[in-house]
Amino acid sequence: MIVLDRVSKSYRSHGSGHSRLVLDELSAVFEPGQTVGILGRRGAGKSTLIRLIAGSIPPDSGRVLRRGRVSFLIGTAGPFVSTMTGRENVWFTARIYGADAREVIRFVEQHAGLGADFDKPFSAYTGDKRARLLFTAAYALPFDIYLADESVIGGPPGFRDWCEQLVDARRREATLVFTTKRPRMLRRFADTGAVLSDGRLAAYESVRDAILAFKADEQPGADDEPPIEDWEDEEDEQLPVPLA
Protein backbone atom coordinates (compact mmCIF):
# COMPACT_ATOMS: atom_id res chain seq x y z
CA MET A 1 0.00 0.00 0.00
CA ILE A 2 1.09 3.58 -0.72
CA VAL A 3 -0.43 6.57 1.08
CA LEU A 4 0.21 10.18 0.05
CA ASP A 5 -0.75 12.48 2.90
CA ARG A 6 -0.87 16.17 1.91
CA VAL A 7 2.40 15.94 -0.01
CA SER A 8 3.90 19.14 -1.45
CA LYS A 9 7.10 19.76 -3.38
CA SER A 10 8.64 22.94 -4.84
CA TYR A 11 11.75 23.64 -6.87
CA ARG A 12 13.70 26.87 -6.99
CA SER A 13 14.53 28.30 -10.42
CA HIS A 14 18.27 28.84 -10.89
CA GLY A 15 17.64 31.85 -13.13
CA SER A 16 15.00 33.88 -11.33
CA GLY A 17 15.42 32.48 -7.84
CA HIS A 18 11.65 32.02 -7.60
CA SER A 19 10.12 28.76 -6.38
CA ARG A 20 7.74 26.71 -8.51
CA LEU A 21 5.15 24.59 -6.72
CA VAL A 22 5.19 21.23 -8.50
CA LEU A 23 3.01 19.18 -6.15
CA ASP A 24 0.38 20.91 -4.03
CA GLU A 25 -0.86 18.94 -0.99
CA LEU A 26 -1.49 15.68 -2.84
CA SER A 27 -3.43 12.99 -0.99
CA ALA A 28 -4.14 9.53 -2.37
CA VAL A 29 -4.19 5.86 -1.42
CA PHE A 30 -2.96 3.13 -3.77
CA GLU A 31 -4.28 -0.17 -2.52
CA PRO A 32 -2.35 -3.47 -2.60
CA GLY A 33 -2.75 -5.36 -5.86
CA GLN A 34 -3.79 -2.31 -7.90
CA THR A 35 -2.14 -1.19 -11.10
CA VAL A 36 -2.42 2.60 -11.14
CA GLY A 37 -1.56 4.68 -14.19
CA ILE A 38 -0.94 8.38 -13.53
CA LEU A 39 -1.41 10.60 -16.57
CA GLY A 40 0.23 14.00 -16.90
CA ARG A 41 1.48 16.33 -19.58
CA ARG A 42 5.17 17.10 -20.01
CA GLY A 43 6.32 19.18 -17.06
CA ALA A 44 3.34 18.27 -14.88
CA GLY A 45 5.57 16.79 -12.19
CA LYS A 46 5.18 13.08 -12.98
CA SER A 47 8.86 12.26 -12.42
CA THR A 48 8.89 14.24 -9.18
CA LEU A 49 5.83 12.36 -7.93
CA ILE A 50 7.11 8.88 -8.75
CA ARG A 51 10.52 9.69 -7.21
CA LEU A 52 8.76 10.86 -4.04
CA ILE A 53 6.81 7.60 -3.93
CA ALA A 54 10.06 5.67 -4.43
CA GLY A 55 11.73 7.60 -1.61
CA SER A 56 14.43 9.00 -3.88
CA ILE A 57 13.59 12.58 -2.87
CA PRO A 58 11.78 13.92 0.21
CA PRO A 59 8.62 16.06 0.15
CA ASP A 60 8.76 19.62 1.42
CA SER A 61 5.74 18.84 3.57
CA GLY A 62 3.36 15.94 4.09
CA ARG A 63 4.10 12.24 4.29
CA VAL A 64 4.56 9.29 1.94
CA LEU A 65 3.74 6.00 3.66
CA ARG A 66 4.80 2.70 2.09
CA ARG A 67 3.89 -0.81 3.22
CA GLY A 68 5.90 -3.52 1.51
CA ARG A 69 9.06 -3.81 -0.52
CA VAL A 70 9.29 -0.96 -3.03
CA SER A 71 11.26 -1.23 -6.28
CA PHE A 72 13.69 1.22 -7.75
CA LEU A 73 12.27 2.82 -10.93
CA ILE A 74 11.76 0.12 -13.57
CA GLY A 75 14.05 0.46 -16.57
CA THR A 76 16.55 2.71 -14.78
CA ALA A 77 20.04 1.71 -13.66
CA GLY A 78 19.01 2.03 -10.01
CA PRO A 79 21.82 0.56 -7.89
CA PHE A 80 23.76 -0.74 -10.91
CA VAL A 81 27.48 0.13 -11.11
CA SER A 82 28.93 0.73 -14.57
CA THR A 83 32.28 -0.98 -13.90
CA MET A 84 30.67 -4.18 -12.59
CA THR A 85 29.51 -6.96 -14.87
CA GLY A 86 25.84 -7.64 -15.46
CA ARG A 87 26.04 -10.72 -13.27
CA GLU A 88 27.78 -8.83 -10.45
CA ASN A 89 25.22 -6.05 -10.62
CA VAL A 90 22.30 -8.46 -10.43
CA TRP A 91 23.91 -10.28 -7.49
CA PHE A 92 24.62 -6.97 -5.71
CA THR A 93 21.08 -5.64 -6.33
CA ALA A 94 19.43 -8.87 -5.19
CA ARG A 95 21.43 -8.78 -1.95
CA ILE A 96 20.50 -5.12 -1.34
CA TYR A 97 16.80 -5.96 -1.57
CA GLY A 98 17.03 -9.18 0.43
CA ALA A 99 16.23 -11.51 -2.47
CA ASP A 100 17.74 -14.92 -3.22
CA ALA A 101 20.63 -13.81 -5.46
CA ARG A 102 21.08 -17.23 -7.09
CA GLU A 103 17.40 -17.42 -8.00
CA VAL A 104 17.39 -13.89 -9.44
CA ILE A 105 20.56 -14.58 -11.47
CA ARG A 106 19.03 -17.80 -12.79
CA PHE A 107 15.91 -15.90 -13.88
CA VAL A 108 17.95 -13.20 -15.65
CA GLU A 109 20.16 -15.77 -17.37
CA GLN A 110 17.12 -17.62 -18.68
CA HIS A 111 15.08 -14.62 -19.81
CA ALA A 112 17.27 -11.59 -20.63
CA GLY A 113 18.91 -13.21 -23.68
CA LEU A 114 22.35 -11.74 -22.92
CA GLY A 115 24.48 -14.86 -23.34
CA ALA A 116 28.17 -14.22 -22.68
CA ASP A 117 27.51 -10.47 -22.34
CA PHE A 118 26.07 -11.15 -18.88
CA ASP A 119 29.68 -11.38 -17.69
CA LYS A 120 30.85 -8.18 -19.40
CA PRO A 121 30.99 -4.75 -17.71
CA PHE A 122 27.65 -2.95 -17.68
CA SER A 123 29.32 0.08 -19.27
CA ALA A 124 30.03 -1.99 -22.40
CA TYR A 125 26.38 -2.87 -23.02
CA THR A 126 24.49 -1.56 -26.03
CA GLY A 127 21.21 0.22 -25.43
CA ASP A 128 19.17 -2.89 -26.25
CA LYS A 129 21.24 -5.10 -23.95
CA ARG A 130 21.01 -2.55 -21.13
CA ALA A 131 17.23 -2.55 -21.49
CA ARG A 132 17.08 -6.35 -21.51
CA LEU A 133 19.11 -6.53 -18.31
CA LEU A 134 17.44 -3.66 -16.46
CA PHE A 135 13.84 -4.69 -17.12
CA THR A 136 14.44 -8.40 -16.53
CA ALA A 137 16.39 -7.79 -13.32
CA ALA A 138 13.79 -5.38 -11.91
CA TYR A 139 10.88 -7.71 -12.54
CA ALA A 140 12.90 -10.71 -11.33
CA LEU A 141 13.06 -9.18 -7.85
CA PRO A 142 10.08 -10.00 -5.60
CA PHE A 143 8.86 -6.49 -4.85
CA ASP A 144 5.44 -5.80 -3.35
CA ILE A 145 5.28 -2.47 -5.20
CA TYR A 146 6.77 -1.85 -8.66
CA LEU A 147 7.28 1.76 -9.79
CA ALA A 148 7.86 3.06 -13.31
CA ASP A 149 8.31 6.53 -14.80
CA GLU A 150 7.01 6.27 -18.41
CA SER A 151 8.78 2.95 -19.12
CA VAL A 152 6.79 -0.06 -17.95
CA ILE A 153 8.34 -2.16 -20.69
CA GLY A 154 11.41 -1.68 -22.89
CA GLY A 155 14.01 -3.23 -25.14
CA PRO A 156 13.85 -4.45 -28.76
CA PRO A 157 10.49 -5.49 -30.27
CA GLY A 158 10.56 -9.24 -29.56
CA PHE A 159 11.72 -8.65 -26.01
CA ARG A 160 9.02 -6.02 -25.43
CA ASP A 161 6.34 -8.60 -26.25
CA TRP A 162 7.76 -10.96 -23.63
CA CYS A 163 8.21 -8.07 -21.19
CA GLU A 164 4.48 -7.28 -21.48
CA GLN A 165 3.71 -10.85 -20.43
CA LEU A 166 6.08 -10.51 -17.51
CA VAL A 167 4.40 -7.27 -16.39
CA ASP A 168 1.00 -8.99 -16.55
CA ALA A 169 2.36 -11.81 -14.37
CA ARG A 170 3.72 -9.37 -11.79
CA ARG A 171 0.48 -7.37 -11.76
CA ARG A 172 -1.37 -10.44 -10.56
CA GLU A 173 0.71 -10.61 -7.40
CA ALA A 174 1.90 -7.06 -6.64
CA THR A 175 1.09 -3.36 -6.94
CA LEU A 176 2.28 -1.41 -9.99
CA VAL A 177 2.25 2.40 -10.10
CA PHE A 178 3.45 4.15 -13.23
CA THR A 179 3.40 7.64 -14.72
CA THR A 180 2.91 8.40 -18.39
CA LYS A 181 1.69 10.98 -20.87
CA ARG A 182 0.23 8.22 -23.06
CA PRO A 183 -3.39 7.18 -22.47
CA ARG A 184 -2.71 3.97 -24.39
CA MET A 185 -0.43 2.81 -21.58
CA LEU A 186 -3.36 3.04 -19.14
CA ARG A 187 -5.62 1.13 -21.51
CA ARG A 188 -3.05 -1.65 -21.77
CA PHE A 189 -1.81 -1.97 -18.19
CA ALA A 190 -3.87 -0.02 -15.62
CA ASP A 191 -6.79 -1.09 -13.44
CA THR A 192 -7.43 2.44 -12.25
CA GLY A 193 -6.15 5.90 -13.21
CA ALA A 194 -5.25 9.36 -11.97
CA VAL A 195 -4.43 12.69 -13.59
CA LEU A 196 -1.68 15.03 -12.39
CA SER A 197 -2.31 18.61 -13.45
CA ASP A 198 -1.47 22.03 -11.99
CA GLY A 199 0.11 20.42 -8.96
CA ARG A 200 -2.98 18.42 -7.99
CA LEU A 201 -3.75 14.72 -8.36
CA ALA A 202 -7.28 13.59 -9.27
CA ALA A 203 -7.96 9.86 -8.87
CA TYR A 204 -10.54 7.90 -10.87
CA GLU A 205 -11.84 4.38 -10.32
CA SER A 206 -12.24 3.95 -14.07
CA VAL A 207 -9.35 4.12 -16.54
CA ARG A 208 -11.82 5.52 -19.06
CA ASP A 209 -12.77 8.40 -16.75
CA ALA A 210 -9.10 9.20 -16.11
CA ILE A 211 -8.38 9.33 -19.83
CA LEU A 212 -11.42 11.51 -20.54
CA ALA A 213 -10.37 13.94 -17.81
CA PHE A 214 -6.82 14.04 -19.16
CA LYS A 215 -8.01 14.69 -22.72
CA ALA A 216 -10.44 17.39 -21.63
CA ASP A 217 -7.59 19.91 -21.27
CA GLU A 218 -5.07 18.22 -23.55
CA GLN A 219 -3.31 20.12 -26.32
CA PRO A 220 -4.11 18.88 -29.86
CA GLY A 221 -1.68 16.21 -31.04
CA ALA A 222 -0.31 15.53 -27.58
CA ASP A 223 -1.28 11.86 -27.79
CA ASP A 224 -0.26 11.13 -31.37
CA GLU A 225 2.24 8.38 -30.51
CA PRO A 226 1.62 4.97 -32.13
CA PRO A 227 -0.08 2.24 -30.11
CA ILE A 228 2.35 0.35 -27.90
CA GLU A 229 1.86 -2.81 -29.95
CA ASP A 230 2.82 -1.08 -33.23
CA TRP A 231 6.57 -1.61 -32.99
CA GLU A 232 8.74 -2.49 -35.96
CA ASP A 233 8.01 -5.98 -37.26
CA GLU A 234 11.46 -7.37 -36.68
CA GLU A 235 12.53 -10.93 -36.03
CA ASP A 236 13.97 -11.57 -32.60
CA GLU A 237 15.15 -14.67 -30.87
CA GLN A 238 12.37 -16.63 -29.27
CA LEU A 239 12.10 -15.83 -25.59
CA PRO A 240 10.58 -18.15 -22.99
CA VAL A 241 7.27 -17.51 -21.32
CA PRO A 242 7.88 -15.64 -18.04
CA LEU A 243 7.47 -17.35 -14.73
CA ALA A 244 4.15 -16.62 -13.04
mmCIF file of N, CA and C in Angstrom, residues 57-138:
data_model
loop_
_atom_site.group_PDB
_atom_site.id
_atom_site.type_symbol
_atom_site.label_atom_id
_atom_site.label_comp_id
_atom_site.label_asym_id
_atom_site.label_seq_id
_atom_site.Cartn_x
_atom_site.Cartn_y
_atom_site.Cartn_z
ATOM 1 N N ILE A 57 13.530 11.188 -3.323
ATOM 2 C CA ILE A 57 13.587 12.579 -2.874
ATOM 3 C C ILE A 57 12.536 12.769 -1.785
ATOM 4 N N PRO A 58 12.758 13.700 -0.865
ATOM 5 C CA PRO A 58 11.781 13.923 0.206
ATOM 6 C C PRO A 58 10.764 14.995 -0.195
ATOM 7 N N PRO A 59 9.566 14.952 0.372
ATOM 8 C CA PRO A 59 8.615 16.060 0.153
ATOM 9 C C PRO A 59 9.021 17.263 0.998
ATOM 10 N N ASP A 60 8.565 18.436 0.587
ATOM 11 C CA ASP A 60 8.762 19.623 1.415
ATOM 12 C C ASP A 60 7.854 19.562 2.646
ATOM 13 N N SER A 61 6.684 19.010 2.459
ATOM 14 C CA SER A 61 5.742 18.839 3.568
ATOM 15 C C SER A 61 4.850 17.641 3.251
ATOM 16 N N GLY A 62 4.190 17.119 4.265
ATOM 17 C CA GLY A 62 3.361 15.944 4.090
ATOM 18 C C GLY A 62 4.159 14.662 4.267
ATOM 19 N N ARG A 63 3.480 13.537 4.075
ATOM 20 C CA ARG A 63 4.103 12.237 4.292
ATOM 21 C C ARG A 63 3.794 11.289 3.150
ATOM 22 N N VAL A 64 4.764 10.408 2.867
ATOM 23 C CA VAL A 64 4.561 9.293 1.944
ATOM 24 C C VAL A 64 4.749 8.017 2.748
ATOM 25 N N LEU A 65 3.700 7.239 2.885
ATOM 26 C CA LEU A 65 3.742 5.996 3.657
ATOM 27 C C LEU A 65 3.756 4.811 2.697
ATOM 28 N N ARG A 66 4.667 3.875 2.946
ATOM 29 C CA ARG A 66 4.798 2.699 2.089
ATOM 30 C C ARG A 66 4.739 1.454 2.959
ATOM 31 N N ARG A 67 3.956 0.483 2.530
ATOM 32 C CA ARG A 67 3.893 -0.805 3.217
ATOM 33 C C ARG A 67 4.265 -1.882 2.215
ATOM 34 N N GLY A 68 5.416 -2.502 2.433
ATOM 35 C CA GLY A 68 5.896 -3.516 1.510
ATOM 36 C C GLY A 68 7.219 -3.121 0.897
ATOM 37 N N ARG A 69 7.783 -4.038 0.149
ATOM 38 C CA ARG A 69 9.065 -3.815 -0.523
ATOM 39 C C ARG A 69 8.830 -3.023 -1.802
ATOM 40 N N VAL A 70 9.512 -1.877 -1.914
ATOM 41 C CA VAL A 70 9.295 -0.957 -3.034
ATOM 42 C C VAL A 70 10.479 -1.028 -3.987
ATOM 43 N N SER A 71 10.207 -1.121 -5.280
ATOM 44 C CA SER A 71 11.265 -1.231 -6.282
ATOM 45 C C SER A 71 11.949 0.107 -6.517
ATOM 46 N N PHE A 72 13.133 0.037 -7.112
ATOM 47 C CA PHE A 72 13.686 1.225 -7.753
ATOM 48 C C PHE A 72 12.891 1.418 -9.039
ATOM 49 N N LEU A 73 13.067 2.540 -9.735
ATOM 50 C CA LEU A 73 12.271 2.816 -10.926
ATOM 51 C C LEU A 73 12.608 1.823 -12.035
ATOM 52 N N ILE A 74 11.583 1.134 -12.535
ATOM 53 C CA ILE A 74 11.759 0.117 -13.568
ATOM 54 C C ILE A 74 12.421 0.719 -14.802
ATOM 55 N N GLY A 75 13.388 0.009 -15.347
ATOM 56 C CA GLY A 75 14.052 0.457 -16.571
ATOM 57 C C GLY A 75 15.197 1.422 -16.340
ATOM 58 N N THR A 76 15.427 1.835 -15.085
ATOM 59 C CA THR A 76 16.555 2.711 -14.777
ATOM 60 C C THR A 76 17.680 1.880 -14.166
ATOM 61 N N ALA A 77 18.878 2.445 -14.144
ATOM 62 C CA ALA A 77 20.038 1.705 -13.656
ATOM 63 C C ALA A 77 19.968 1.460 -12.162
ATOM 64 N N GLY A 78 19.171 2.260 -11.449
ATOM 65 C CA GLY A 78 19.013 2.025 -10.006
ATOM 66 C C GLY A 78 20.344 1.873 -9.308
ATOM 67 N N PRO A 79 20.562 0.757 -8.616
ATOM 68 C CA PRO A 79 21.819 0.565 -7.887
ATOM 69 C C PRO A 79 22.943 -0.011 -8.749
ATOM 70 N N PHE A 80 22.738 -0.148 -10.055
ATOM 71 C CA PHE A 80 23.762 -0.744 -10.907
ATOM 72 C C PHE A 80 25.021 0.127 -10.965
ATOM 73 N N VAL A 81 26.178 -0.544 -11.034
ATOM 74 C CA VAL A 81 27.479 0.129 -11.105
ATOM 75 C C VAL A 81 28.090 -0.161 -12.471
ATOM 76 N N SER A 82 28.505 0.883 -13.180
ATOM 77 C CA SER A 82 28.930 0.731 -14.573
ATOM 78 C C SER A 82 30.147 -0.171 -14.737
ATOM 79 N N THR A 83 31.051 -0.190 -13.763
ATOM 80 C CA THR A 83 32.279 -0.979 -13.896
ATOM 81 C C THR A 83 32.083 -2.455 -13.543
ATOM 82 N N MET A 84 30.954 -2.790 -12.935
ATOM 83 C CA MET A 84 30.675 -4.179 -12.587
ATOM 84 C C MET A 84 30.007 -4.890 -13.752
ATOM 85 N N THR A 85 30.159 -6.201 -13.818
ATOM 86 C CA THR A 85 29.511 -6.964 -14.869
ATOM 87 C C THR A 85 28.007 -7.030 -14.611
ATOM 88 N N GLY A 86 27.268 -7.463 -15.652
ATOM 89 C CA GLY A 86 25.841 -7.637 -15.465
ATOM 90 C C GLY A 86 25.532 -8.603 -14.345
ATOM 91 N N ARG A 87 26.256 -9.716 -14.306
ATOM 92 C CA ARG A 87 26.038 -10.720 -13.270
ATOM 93 C C ARG A 87 26.322 -10.145 -11.884
ATOM 94 N N GLU A 88 27.435 -9.416 -11.740
ATOM 95 C CA GLU A 88 27.785 -8.834 -10.447
ATOM 96 C C GLU A 88 26.731 -7.818 -10.005
ATOM 97 N N ASN A 89 26.242 -7.033 -10.955
ATOM 98 C CA ASN A 89 25.219 -6.048 -10.622
ATOM 99 C C ASN A 89 23.929 -6.707 -10.151
ATOM 100 N N VAL A 90 23.527 -7.769 -10.820
ATOM 101 C CA VAL A 90 22.301 -8.462 -10.426
ATOM 102 C C VAL A 90 22.472 -9.079 -9.038
ATOM 103 N N TRP A 91 23.634 -9.698 -8.802
ATOM 104 C CA TRP A 91 23.915 -10.275 -7.488
ATOM 105 C C TRP A 91 23.859 -9.195 -6.403
ATOM 106 N N PHE A 92 24.558 -8.085 -6.652
ATOM 107 C CA PHE A 92 24.624 -6.974 -5.710
ATOM 108 C C PHE A 92 23.228 -6.416 -5.427
ATOM 109 N N THR A 93 22.422 -6.207 -6.487
ATOM 110 C CA THR A 93 21.085 -5.638 -6.330
ATOM 111 C C THR A 93 20.168 -6.587 -5.576
ATOM 112 N N ALA A 94 20.257 -7.882 -5.895
ATOM 113 C CA ALA A 94 19.434 -8.866 -5.194
ATOM 114 C C ALA A 94 19.754 -8.872 -3.705
ATOM 115 N N ARG A 95 21.036 -8.784 -3.363
ATOM 116 C CA ARG A 95 21.430 -8.785 -1.946
ATOM 117 C C ARG A 95 20.930 -7.518 -1.244
ATOM 118 N N ILE A 96 20.979 -6.378 -1.930
ATOM 119 C CA ILE A 96 20.500 -5.122 -1.341
ATOM 120 C C ILE A 96 19.027 -5.248 -0.930
ATOM 121 N N TYR A 97 18.239 -5.886 -1.808
ATOM 122 C CA TYR A 97 16.803 -5.964 -1.575
ATOM 123 C C TYR A 97 16.379 -7.254 -0.876
ATOM 124 N N GLY A 98 17.348 -8.014 -0.367
ATOM 125 C CA GLY A 98 17.028 -9.181 0.434
ATOM 126 C C GLY A 98 16.456 -10.354 -0.333
ATOM 127 N N ALA A 99 16.730 -10.419 -1.645
ATOM 128 C CA ALA A 99 16.227 -11.513 -2.473
ATOM 129 C C ALA A 99 17.266 -12.629 -2.563
ATOM 130 N N ASP A 100 16.834 -13.791 -3.000
ATOM 131 C CA ASP A 100 17.738 -14.916 -3.225
ATOM 132 C C ASP A 100 18.544 -14.623 -4.493
ATOM 133 N N ALA A 101 19.814 -14.260 -4.335
ATOM 134 C CA ALA A 101 20.630 -13.812 -5.459
ATOM 135 C C ALA A 101 20.767 -14.898 -6.525
ATOM 136 N N ARG A 102 20.918 -16.138 -6.117
ATOM 137 C CA ARG A 102 21.077 -17.228 -7.094
ATOM 138 C C ARG A 102 19.816 -17.392 -7.935
ATOM 139 N N GLU A 103 18.662 -17.281 -7.280
ATOM 140 C CA GLU A 103 17.396 -17.418 -8.003
ATOM 141 C C GLU A 103 17.203 -16.269 -8.987
ATOM 142 N N VAL A 104 17.540 -15.052 -8.565
ATOM 143 C CA VAL A 104 17.391 -13.892 -9.439
ATOM 144 C C VAL A 104 18.342 -14.003 -10.626
ATOM 145 N N ILE A 105 19.589 -14.395 -10.380
ATOM 146 C CA ILE A 105 20.555 -14.576 -11.468
ATOM 147 C C ILE A 105 20.083 -15.641 -12.448
ATOM 148 N N ARG A 106 19.538 -16.726 -11.922
ATOM 149 C CA ARG A 106 19.028 -17.799 -12.786
ATOM 150 C C ARG A 106 17.910 -17.270 -13.682
ATOM 151 N N PHE A 107 17.021 -16.474 -13.115
ATOM 152 C CA PHE A 107 15.912 -15.900 -13.884
ATOM 153 C C PHE A 107 16.434 -14.995 -15.003
ATOM 154 N N VAL A 108 17.394 -14.125 -14.657
ATOM 155 C CA VAL A 108 17.952 -13.204 -15.652
ATOM 156 C C VAL A 108 18.688 -13.965 -16.748
ATOM 157 N N GLU A 109 19.450 -14.974 -16.374
ATOM 158 C CA GLU A 109 20.159 -15.773 -17.368
ATOM 159 C C GLU A 109 19.194 -16.433 -18.341
ATOM 160 N N GLN A 110 18.082 -16.915 -17.844
ATOM 161 C CA GLN A 110 17.123 -17.622 -18.680
ATOM 162 C C GLN A 110 16.322 -16.695 -19.581
ATOM 163 N N HIS A 111 16.063 -15.454 -19.126
ATOM 164 C CA HIS A 111 15.084 -14.617 -19.812
ATOM 165 C C HIS A 111 15.618 -13.349 -20.468
ATOM 166 N N ALA A 112 16.782 -12.851 -20.064
ATOM 167 C CA ALA A 112 17.268 -11.589 -20.633
ATOM 168 C C ALA A 112 17.896 -11.760 -22.007
ATOM 169 N N GLY A 113 18.322 -12.969 -22.354
ATOM 170 C CA GLY A 113 18.910 -13.208 -23.675
ATOM 171 C C GLY A 113 20.244 -12.519 -23.871
ATOM 172 N N LEU A 114 21.068 -12.448 -22.831
ATOM 173 C CA LEU A 114 22.346 -11.742 -22.921
ATOM 174 C C LEU A 114 23.505 -12.657 -23.294
ATOM 175 N N GLY A 115 23.385 -13.938 -23.050
ATOM 176 C CA GLY A 115 24.477 -14.860 -23.343
ATOM 177 C C GLY A 115 25.737 -14.500 -22.579
ATOM 178 N N ALA A 116 26.869 -14.505 -23.300
ATOM 179 C CA ALA A 116 28.169 -14.223 -22.679
ATOM 180 C C ALA A 116 28.286 -12.777 -22.211
ATOM 181 N N ASP A 117 27.444 -11.882 -22.741
ATOM 182 C CA ASP A 117 27.507 -10.473 -22.338
ATOM 183 C C ASP A 117 27.111 -10.271 -20.880
ATOM 184 N N PHE A 118 26.453 -11.260 -20.289
ATOM 185 C CA PHE A 118 26.069 -11.146 -18.881
ATOM 186 C C PHE A 118 27.298 -10.980 -17.992
ATOM 187 N N ASP A 119 28.448 -11.475 -18.465
ATOM 188 C CA ASP A 119 29.678 -11.384 -17.686
ATOM 189 C C ASP A 119 30.615 -10.287 -18.185
ATOM 190 N N LYS A 120 30.075 -9.350 -18.959
ATOM 191 C CA LYS A 120 30.846 -8.180 -19.399
ATOM 192 C C LYS A 120 30.452 -6.964 -18.558
ATOM 193 N N PRO A 121 31.330 -5.947 -18.484
ATOM 194 C CA PRO A 121 30.991 -4.747 -17.710
ATOM 195 C C PRO A 121 29.722 -4.086 -18.226
ATOM 196 N N PHE A 122 28.916 -3.601 -17.316
ATOM 197 C CA PHE A 122 27.653 -2.952 -17.681
ATOM 198 C C PHE A 122 27.891 -1.757 -18.610
ATOM 199 N N SER A 123 29.013 -1.077 -18.440
ATOM 200 C CA SER A 123 29.321 0.085 -19.269
ATOM 201 C C SER A 123 29.522 -0.280 -20.734
ATOM 202 N N ALA A 124 29.795 -1.553 -21.027
ATOM 203 C CA ALA A 124 30.032 -1.988 -22.402
ATOM 204 C C ALA A 124 28.754 -2.417 -23.113
ATOM 205 N N TYR A 125 27.629 -2.406 -22.432
ATOM 206 C CA TYR A 125 26.381 -2.874 -23.021
ATOM 207 C C TYR A 125 25.834 -1.876 -24.043
ATOM 208 N N THR A 126 25.246 -2.395 -25.107
ATOM 209 C CA THR A 126 24.489 -1.556 -26.032
ATOM 210 C C THR A 126 23.179 -1.156 -25.367
ATOM 211 N N GLY A 127 22.481 -0.212 -25.990
ATOM 212 C CA GLY A 127 21.206 0.224 -25.430
ATOM 213 C C GLY A 127 20.208 -0.911 -25.283
ATOM 214 N N ASP A 128 20.112 -1.763 -26.297
ATOM 215 C CA ASP A 128 19.169 -2.885 -26.245
ATOM 216 C C ASP A 128 19.521 -3.856 -25.132
ATOM 217 N N LYS A 129 20.823 -4.144 -24.991
ATOM 218 C CA LYS A 129 21.235 -5.098 -23.952
ATOM 219 C C LYS A 129 21.041 -4.504 -22.554
ATOM 220 N N ARG A 130 21.278 -3.206 -22.416
ATOM 221 C CA ARG A 130 21.012 -2.550 -21.132
ATOM 222 C C ARG A 130 19.540 -2.690 -20.764
ATOM 223 N N ALA A 131 18.666 -2.454 -21.749
ATOM 224 C CA ALA A 131 17.233 -2.549 -21.488
ATOM 225 C C ALA A 131 16.841 -3.976 -21.109
ATOM 226 N N ARG A 132 17.374 -4.951 -21.835
ATOM 227 C CA ARG A 132 17.082 -6.348 -21.507
ATOM 228 C C ARG A 132 17.445 -6.668 -20.059
ATOM 229 N N LEU A 133 18.645 -6.230 -19.664
ATOM 230 C CA LEU A 133 19.108 -6.535 -18.310
ATOM 231 C C LEU A 133 18.297 -5.780 -17.266
ATOM 232 N N LEU A 134 18.093 -4.481 -17.476
ATOM 233 C CA LEU A 134 17.436 -3.661 -16.460
ATOM 234 C C LEU A 134 15.995 -4.082 -16.228
ATOM 235 N N PHE A 135 15.244 -4.311 -17.289
ATOM 236 C CA PHE A 135 13.845 -4.687 -17.121
ATOM 237 C C PHE A 135 13.710 -6.092 -16.542
ATOM 238 N N THR A 136 14.525 -7.029 -17.041
ATOM 239 C CA THR A 136 14.444 -8.395 -16.526
ATOM 240 C C THR A 136 14.841 -8.448 -15.058
ATOM 241 N N ALA A 137 15.927 -7.767 -14.703
ATOM 242 C CA ALA A 137 16.391 -7.789 -13.317
ATOM 243 C C ALA A 137 15.372 -7.162 -12.375
ATOM 244 N N ALA A 138 14.769 -6.047 -12.784
ATOM 245 C CA ALA A 138 13.794 -5.380 -11.915
ATOM 246 C C ALA A 138 12.587 -6.263 -11.654
#
